[in-house]
GROMACS .gro file of C-alpha atoms in nm:
model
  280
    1UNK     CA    1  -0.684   1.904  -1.807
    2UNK     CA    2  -0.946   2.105  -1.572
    3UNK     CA    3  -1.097   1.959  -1.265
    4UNK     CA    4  -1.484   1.938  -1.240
    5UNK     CA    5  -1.731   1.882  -0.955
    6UNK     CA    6  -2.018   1.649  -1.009
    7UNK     CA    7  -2.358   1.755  -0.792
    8UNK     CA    8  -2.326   1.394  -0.616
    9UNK     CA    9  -1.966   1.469  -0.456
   10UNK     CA   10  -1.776   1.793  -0.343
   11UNK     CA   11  -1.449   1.577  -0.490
   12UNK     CA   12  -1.264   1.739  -0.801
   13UNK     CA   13  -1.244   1.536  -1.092
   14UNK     CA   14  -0.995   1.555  -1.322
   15UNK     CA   15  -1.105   1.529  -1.694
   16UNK     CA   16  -0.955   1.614  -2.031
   17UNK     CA   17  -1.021   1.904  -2.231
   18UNK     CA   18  -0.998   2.050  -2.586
   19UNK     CA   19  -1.105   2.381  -2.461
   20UNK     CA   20  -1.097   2.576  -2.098
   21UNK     CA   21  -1.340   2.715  -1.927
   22UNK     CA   22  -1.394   2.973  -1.653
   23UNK     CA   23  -1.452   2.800  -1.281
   24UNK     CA   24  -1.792   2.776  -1.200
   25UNK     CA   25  -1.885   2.713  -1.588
   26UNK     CA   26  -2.188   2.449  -1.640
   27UNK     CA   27  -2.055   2.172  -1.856
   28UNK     CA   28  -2.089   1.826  -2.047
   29UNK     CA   29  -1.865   1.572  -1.952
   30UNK     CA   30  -1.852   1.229  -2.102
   31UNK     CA   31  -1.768   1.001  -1.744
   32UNK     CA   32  -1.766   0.569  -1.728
   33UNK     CA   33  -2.151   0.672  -1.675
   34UNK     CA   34  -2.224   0.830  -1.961
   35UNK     CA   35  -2.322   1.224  -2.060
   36UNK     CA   36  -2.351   1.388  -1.697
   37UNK     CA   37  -2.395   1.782  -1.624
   38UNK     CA   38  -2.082   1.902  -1.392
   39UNK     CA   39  -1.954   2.281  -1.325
   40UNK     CA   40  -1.524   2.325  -1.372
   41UNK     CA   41  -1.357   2.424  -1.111
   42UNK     CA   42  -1.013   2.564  -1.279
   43UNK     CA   43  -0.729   2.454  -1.496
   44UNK     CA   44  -0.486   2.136  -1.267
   45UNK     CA   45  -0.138   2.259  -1.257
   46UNK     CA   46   0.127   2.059  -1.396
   47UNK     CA   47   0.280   1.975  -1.096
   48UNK     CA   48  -0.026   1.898  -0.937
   49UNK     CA   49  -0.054   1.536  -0.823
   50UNK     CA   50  -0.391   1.490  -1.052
   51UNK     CA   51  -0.218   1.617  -1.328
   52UNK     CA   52  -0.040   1.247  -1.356
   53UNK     CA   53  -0.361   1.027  -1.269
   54UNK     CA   54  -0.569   0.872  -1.519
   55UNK     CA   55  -0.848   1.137  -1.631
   56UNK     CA   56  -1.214   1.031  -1.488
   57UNK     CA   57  -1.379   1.160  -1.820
   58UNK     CA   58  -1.372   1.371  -2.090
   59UNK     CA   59  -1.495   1.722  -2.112
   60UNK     CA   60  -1.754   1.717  -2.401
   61UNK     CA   61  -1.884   2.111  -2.413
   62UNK     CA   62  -2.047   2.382  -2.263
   63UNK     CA   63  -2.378   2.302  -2.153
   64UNK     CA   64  -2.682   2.422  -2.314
   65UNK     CA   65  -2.991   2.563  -2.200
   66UNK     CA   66  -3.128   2.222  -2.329
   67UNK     CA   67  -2.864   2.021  -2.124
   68UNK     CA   68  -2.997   2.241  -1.828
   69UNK     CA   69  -3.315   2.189  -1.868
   70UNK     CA   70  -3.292   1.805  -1.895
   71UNK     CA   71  -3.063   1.780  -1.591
   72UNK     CA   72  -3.409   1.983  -1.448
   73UNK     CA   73  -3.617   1.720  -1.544
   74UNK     CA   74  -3.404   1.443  -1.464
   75UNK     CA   75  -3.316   1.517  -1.125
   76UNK     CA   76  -3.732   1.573  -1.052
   77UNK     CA   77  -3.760   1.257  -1.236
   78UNK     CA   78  -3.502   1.118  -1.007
   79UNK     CA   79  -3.649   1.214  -0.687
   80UNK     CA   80  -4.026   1.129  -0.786
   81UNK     CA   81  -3.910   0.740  -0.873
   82UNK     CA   82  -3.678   0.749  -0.535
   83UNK     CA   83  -3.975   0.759  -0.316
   84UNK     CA   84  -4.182   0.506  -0.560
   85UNK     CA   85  -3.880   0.291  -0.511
   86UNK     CA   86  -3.907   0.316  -0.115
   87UNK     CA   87  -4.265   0.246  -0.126
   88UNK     CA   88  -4.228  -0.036  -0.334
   89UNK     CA   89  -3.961  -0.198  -0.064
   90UNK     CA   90  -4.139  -0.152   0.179
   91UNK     CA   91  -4.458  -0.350   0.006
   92UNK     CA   92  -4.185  -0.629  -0.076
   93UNK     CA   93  -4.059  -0.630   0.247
   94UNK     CA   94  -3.708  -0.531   0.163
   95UNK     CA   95  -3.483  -0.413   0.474
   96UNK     CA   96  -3.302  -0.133   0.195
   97UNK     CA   97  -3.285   0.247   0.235
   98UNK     CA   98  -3.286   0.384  -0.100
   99UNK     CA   99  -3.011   0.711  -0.062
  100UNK     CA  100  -3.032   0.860  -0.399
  101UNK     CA  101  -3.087   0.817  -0.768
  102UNK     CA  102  -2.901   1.019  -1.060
  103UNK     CA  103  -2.938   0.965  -1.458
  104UNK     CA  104  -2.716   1.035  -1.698
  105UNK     CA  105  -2.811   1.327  -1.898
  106UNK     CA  106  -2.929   1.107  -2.186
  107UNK     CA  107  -3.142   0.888  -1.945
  108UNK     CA  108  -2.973   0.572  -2.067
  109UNK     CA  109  -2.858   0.460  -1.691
  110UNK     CA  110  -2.994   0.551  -1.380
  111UNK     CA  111  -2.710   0.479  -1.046
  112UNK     CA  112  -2.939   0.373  -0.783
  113UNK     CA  113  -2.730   0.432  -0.436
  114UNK     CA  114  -2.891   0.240  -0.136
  115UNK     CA  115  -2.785   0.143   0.209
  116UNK     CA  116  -2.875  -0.223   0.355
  117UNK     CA  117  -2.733  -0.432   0.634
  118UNK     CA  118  -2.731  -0.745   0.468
  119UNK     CA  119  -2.675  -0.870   0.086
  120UNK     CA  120  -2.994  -0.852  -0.061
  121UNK     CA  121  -3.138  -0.927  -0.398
  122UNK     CA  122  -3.299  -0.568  -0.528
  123UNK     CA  123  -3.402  -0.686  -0.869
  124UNK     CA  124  -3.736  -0.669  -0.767
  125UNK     CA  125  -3.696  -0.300  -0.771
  126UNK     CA  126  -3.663  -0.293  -1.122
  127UNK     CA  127  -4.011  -0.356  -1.223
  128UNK     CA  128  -4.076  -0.049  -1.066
  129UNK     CA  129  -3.827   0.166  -1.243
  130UNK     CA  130  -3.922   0.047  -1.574
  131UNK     CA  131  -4.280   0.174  -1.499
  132UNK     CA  132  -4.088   0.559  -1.479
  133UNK     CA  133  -3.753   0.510  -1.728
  134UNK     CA  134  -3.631   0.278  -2.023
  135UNK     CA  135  -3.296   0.364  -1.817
  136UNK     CA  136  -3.076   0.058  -1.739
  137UNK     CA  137  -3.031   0.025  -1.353
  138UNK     CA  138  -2.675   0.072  -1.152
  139UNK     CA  139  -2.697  -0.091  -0.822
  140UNK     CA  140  -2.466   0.076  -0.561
  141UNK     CA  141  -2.447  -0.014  -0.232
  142UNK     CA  142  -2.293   0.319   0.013
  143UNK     CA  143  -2.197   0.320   0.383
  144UNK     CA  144  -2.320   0.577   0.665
  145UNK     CA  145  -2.070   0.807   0.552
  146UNK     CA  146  -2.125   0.827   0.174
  147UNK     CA  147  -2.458   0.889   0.314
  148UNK     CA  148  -2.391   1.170   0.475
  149UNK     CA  149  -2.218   1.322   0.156
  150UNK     CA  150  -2.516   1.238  -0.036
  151UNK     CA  151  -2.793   1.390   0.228
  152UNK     CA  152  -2.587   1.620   0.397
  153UNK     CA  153  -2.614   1.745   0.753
  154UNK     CA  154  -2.504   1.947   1.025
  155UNK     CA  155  -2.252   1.864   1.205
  156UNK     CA  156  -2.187   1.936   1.616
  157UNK     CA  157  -2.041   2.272   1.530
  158UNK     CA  158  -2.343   2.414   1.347
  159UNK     CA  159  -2.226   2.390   1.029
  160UNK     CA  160  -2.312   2.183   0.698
  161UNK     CA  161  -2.078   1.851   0.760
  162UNK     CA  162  -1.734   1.827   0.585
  163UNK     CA  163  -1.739   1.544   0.377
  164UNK     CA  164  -2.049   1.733   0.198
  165UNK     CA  165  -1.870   2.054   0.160
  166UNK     CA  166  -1.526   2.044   0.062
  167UNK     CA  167  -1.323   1.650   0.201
  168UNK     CA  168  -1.154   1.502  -0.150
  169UNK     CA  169  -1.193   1.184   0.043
  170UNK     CA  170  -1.305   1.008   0.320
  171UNK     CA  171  -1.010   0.918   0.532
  172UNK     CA  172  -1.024   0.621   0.752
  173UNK     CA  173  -1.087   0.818   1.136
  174UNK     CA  174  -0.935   0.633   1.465
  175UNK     CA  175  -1.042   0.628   1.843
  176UNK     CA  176  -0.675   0.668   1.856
  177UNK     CA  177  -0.709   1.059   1.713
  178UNK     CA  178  -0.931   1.161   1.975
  179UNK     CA  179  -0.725   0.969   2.212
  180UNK     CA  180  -0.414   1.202   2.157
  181UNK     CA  181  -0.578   1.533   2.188
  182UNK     CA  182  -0.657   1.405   2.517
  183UNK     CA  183  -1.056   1.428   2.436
  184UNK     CA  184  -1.322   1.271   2.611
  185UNK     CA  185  -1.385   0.931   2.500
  186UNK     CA  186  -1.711   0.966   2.467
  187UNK     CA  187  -1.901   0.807   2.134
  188UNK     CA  188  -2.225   1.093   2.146
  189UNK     CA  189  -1.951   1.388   2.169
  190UNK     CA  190  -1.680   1.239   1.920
  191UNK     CA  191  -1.973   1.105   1.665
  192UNK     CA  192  -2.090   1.296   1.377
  193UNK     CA  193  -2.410   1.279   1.175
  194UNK     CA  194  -2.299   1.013   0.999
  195UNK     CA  195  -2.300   0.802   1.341
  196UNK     CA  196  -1.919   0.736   1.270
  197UNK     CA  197  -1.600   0.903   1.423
  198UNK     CA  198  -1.621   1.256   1.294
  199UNK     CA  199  -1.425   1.329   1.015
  200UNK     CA  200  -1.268   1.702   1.130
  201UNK     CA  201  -1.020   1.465   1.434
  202UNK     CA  202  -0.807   1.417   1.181
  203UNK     CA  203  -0.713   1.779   1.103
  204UNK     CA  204  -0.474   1.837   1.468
  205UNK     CA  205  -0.390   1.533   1.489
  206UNK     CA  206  -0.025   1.555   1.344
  207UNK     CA  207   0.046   1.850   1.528
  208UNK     CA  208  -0.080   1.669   1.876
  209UNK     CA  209   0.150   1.380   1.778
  210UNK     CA  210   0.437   1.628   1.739
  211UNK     CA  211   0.379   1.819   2.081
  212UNK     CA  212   0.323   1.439   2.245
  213UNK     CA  213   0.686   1.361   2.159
  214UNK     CA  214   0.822   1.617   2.393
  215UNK     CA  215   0.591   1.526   2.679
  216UNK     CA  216   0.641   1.238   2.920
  217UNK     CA  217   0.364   0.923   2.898
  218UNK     CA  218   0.084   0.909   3.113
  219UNK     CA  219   0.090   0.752   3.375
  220UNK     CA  220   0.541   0.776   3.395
  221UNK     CA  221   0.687   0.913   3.732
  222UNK     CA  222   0.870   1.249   3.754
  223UNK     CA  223   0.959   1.496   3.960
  224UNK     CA  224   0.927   1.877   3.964
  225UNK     CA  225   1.272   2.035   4.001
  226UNK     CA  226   1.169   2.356   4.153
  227UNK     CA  227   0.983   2.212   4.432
  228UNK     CA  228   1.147   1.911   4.458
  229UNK     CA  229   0.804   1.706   4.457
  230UNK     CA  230   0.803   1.379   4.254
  231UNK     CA  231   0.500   1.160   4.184
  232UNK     CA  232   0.248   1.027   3.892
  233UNK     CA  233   0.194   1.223   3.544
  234UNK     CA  234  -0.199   1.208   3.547
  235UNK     CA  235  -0.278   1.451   3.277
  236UNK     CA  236  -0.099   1.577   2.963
  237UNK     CA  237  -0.138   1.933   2.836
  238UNK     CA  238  -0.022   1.921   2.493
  239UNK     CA  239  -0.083   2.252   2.374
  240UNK     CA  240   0.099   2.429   2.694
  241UNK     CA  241   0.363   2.156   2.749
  242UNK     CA  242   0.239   2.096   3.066
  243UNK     CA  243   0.122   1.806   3.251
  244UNK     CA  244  -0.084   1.766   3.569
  245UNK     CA  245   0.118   1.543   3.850
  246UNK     CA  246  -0.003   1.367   4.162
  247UNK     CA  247   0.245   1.361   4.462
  248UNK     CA  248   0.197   1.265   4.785
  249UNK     CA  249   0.156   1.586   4.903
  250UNK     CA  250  -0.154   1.653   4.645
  251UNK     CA  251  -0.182   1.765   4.279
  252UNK     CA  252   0.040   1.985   4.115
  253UNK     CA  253  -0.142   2.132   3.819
  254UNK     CA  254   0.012   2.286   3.501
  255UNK     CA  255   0.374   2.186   3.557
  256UNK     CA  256   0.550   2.284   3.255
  257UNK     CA  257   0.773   2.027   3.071
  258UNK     CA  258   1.097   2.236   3.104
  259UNK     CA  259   1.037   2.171   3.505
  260UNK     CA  260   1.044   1.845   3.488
  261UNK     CA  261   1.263   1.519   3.544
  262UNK     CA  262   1.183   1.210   3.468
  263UNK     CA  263   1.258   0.896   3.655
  264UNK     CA  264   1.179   0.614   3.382
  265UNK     CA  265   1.290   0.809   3.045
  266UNK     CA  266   1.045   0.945   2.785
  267UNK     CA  267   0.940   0.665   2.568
  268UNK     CA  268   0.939   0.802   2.175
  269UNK     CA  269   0.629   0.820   1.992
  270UNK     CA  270   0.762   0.517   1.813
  271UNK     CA  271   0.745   0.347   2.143
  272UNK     CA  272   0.390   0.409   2.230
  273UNK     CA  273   0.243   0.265   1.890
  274UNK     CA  274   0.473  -0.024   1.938
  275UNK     CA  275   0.264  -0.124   2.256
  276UNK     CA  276  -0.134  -0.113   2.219
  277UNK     CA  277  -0.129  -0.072   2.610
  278UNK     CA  278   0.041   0.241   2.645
  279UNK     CA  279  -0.165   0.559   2.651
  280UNK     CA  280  -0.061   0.915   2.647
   0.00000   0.00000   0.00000
């Protein structure tokens, strides 16, 4: 079996193979679409979780110039009928965004991916298509983020977004994440293009839950055993094991972990999910 990457998707695709073929090579591969053009990305290990799953397809051949060539065509054909299609929505008064079109390489189906708040009945979109392609029609309705893997965009940090460039999936993202790694709640800052919780607060957020463990909840009393001062854990410093404390006498900033007591026990992390009002 090699993996393959479809244009539509930076997700590997496993797929079986008679033959295998250098990573990067331009191939045929017979998916539940049809005929579409993909490019292998290496041979899957055998102890490679894929290497149990179901294949997606089957890998056909090398493709030709002529496969080339029609994938050319097809994807101009595919962009000329998507803004047709838009037009022609807009003149029926149909609240849809169409995302993107792609045709099998033997233009027998055409996926038509489109975003709409409501259920709405796009048949009346067909007309139009037939006036471009014989091509049956694959409604598919996406969310913002399989948008933003379709369209792409940059993300806060300057560079294309993940879920276009390399994220095998789109993993269900919590207020919760940014939460822990004591970020600022704030929705324009924690948002990416997509308008949903950016996918890239997932990648610390084990580790943040492991450092958490050894630091007392916000909010818990203890005291600082080199000056003697007790009061209020206001902030947590995960990544220095430190924690900011407020004691009658003012704040005492940076107090590490290993110089502290506290008065009402460290609740496990176990603990804190238990009860949706605690917050480190």
């Amino acid at each position: 079996m090699q993996f393959v990457r479809y244009s539509r998707s930076p997700a590997l695709c496993p797929v079986t193979s008679d033959q295998t073929y250098p990573s990067g090579t331009p191939v045929v591969v017979l998916s539940q679409r049809g005929p579409e053009l993909a490019e292998t990305r290496g041979e899957i290990p055998s102890d490679h979780p894929q290497a149990q799953q179901q294949p997606a397809g089957q890998l056909l051949r090398e493709a030709t110039p002529e496969d080339l060539a029609a994938a050319a065509h097809l994807a101009q054909l595919a962009e000329d009928l998507k803004w047709a299609l838009r037009a022609h929505a807009r003149s029926l008064g149909l609240k849809v965004k169409i995302v993107q079109l792609e045709f099998t390489l033997d233009e027998s189906l055409v996926t038509l991916s489109y975003s709409a708040e409501e259920r709405l009945d796009l048949r009346g979109l067909i007309s139009e298509v037939r006036s471009f392609t014989p091509a049956r029609v694959n409604f598919m309705a996406v969310g913002a983020r399989e948008q933003a893997v379709v369209l792409g965009a940059l993300g806060a940090c300057g560079r294309e977004n993940c879920s276009s460039r390399f994220l095998q999936e789109l993993p269900p993202i919590t207020i919760r994440m940014a939460r822990d790694q004591q970020l600022p709640l704030n929705p324009d800052k924690l948002s990416g293009p997509c308008g949903r919780l950016m996918c890239c607060l997932q990648y610390e957020h084990d580790m943040y839950n492991e450092l958490l463990r050894d630091l007392p909840r916000k909010g818990s009393r203890a005291c600082h055993t080199g000056s003697g001062a007790c009061g209020k854990v206001i902030k947590l410093h995960p990544l220095a094991a430190q924690v900011d404390l407020a004691t009658e006498s003012g704040l005492l900033a940076g107090v590490p972990v290993s110089e502290l007591e506290i008065q009402r026990g460290k609740p496990g992390r176990s603990d804190a999910q238990s009860s949706g009002k605690r917050e480190r």
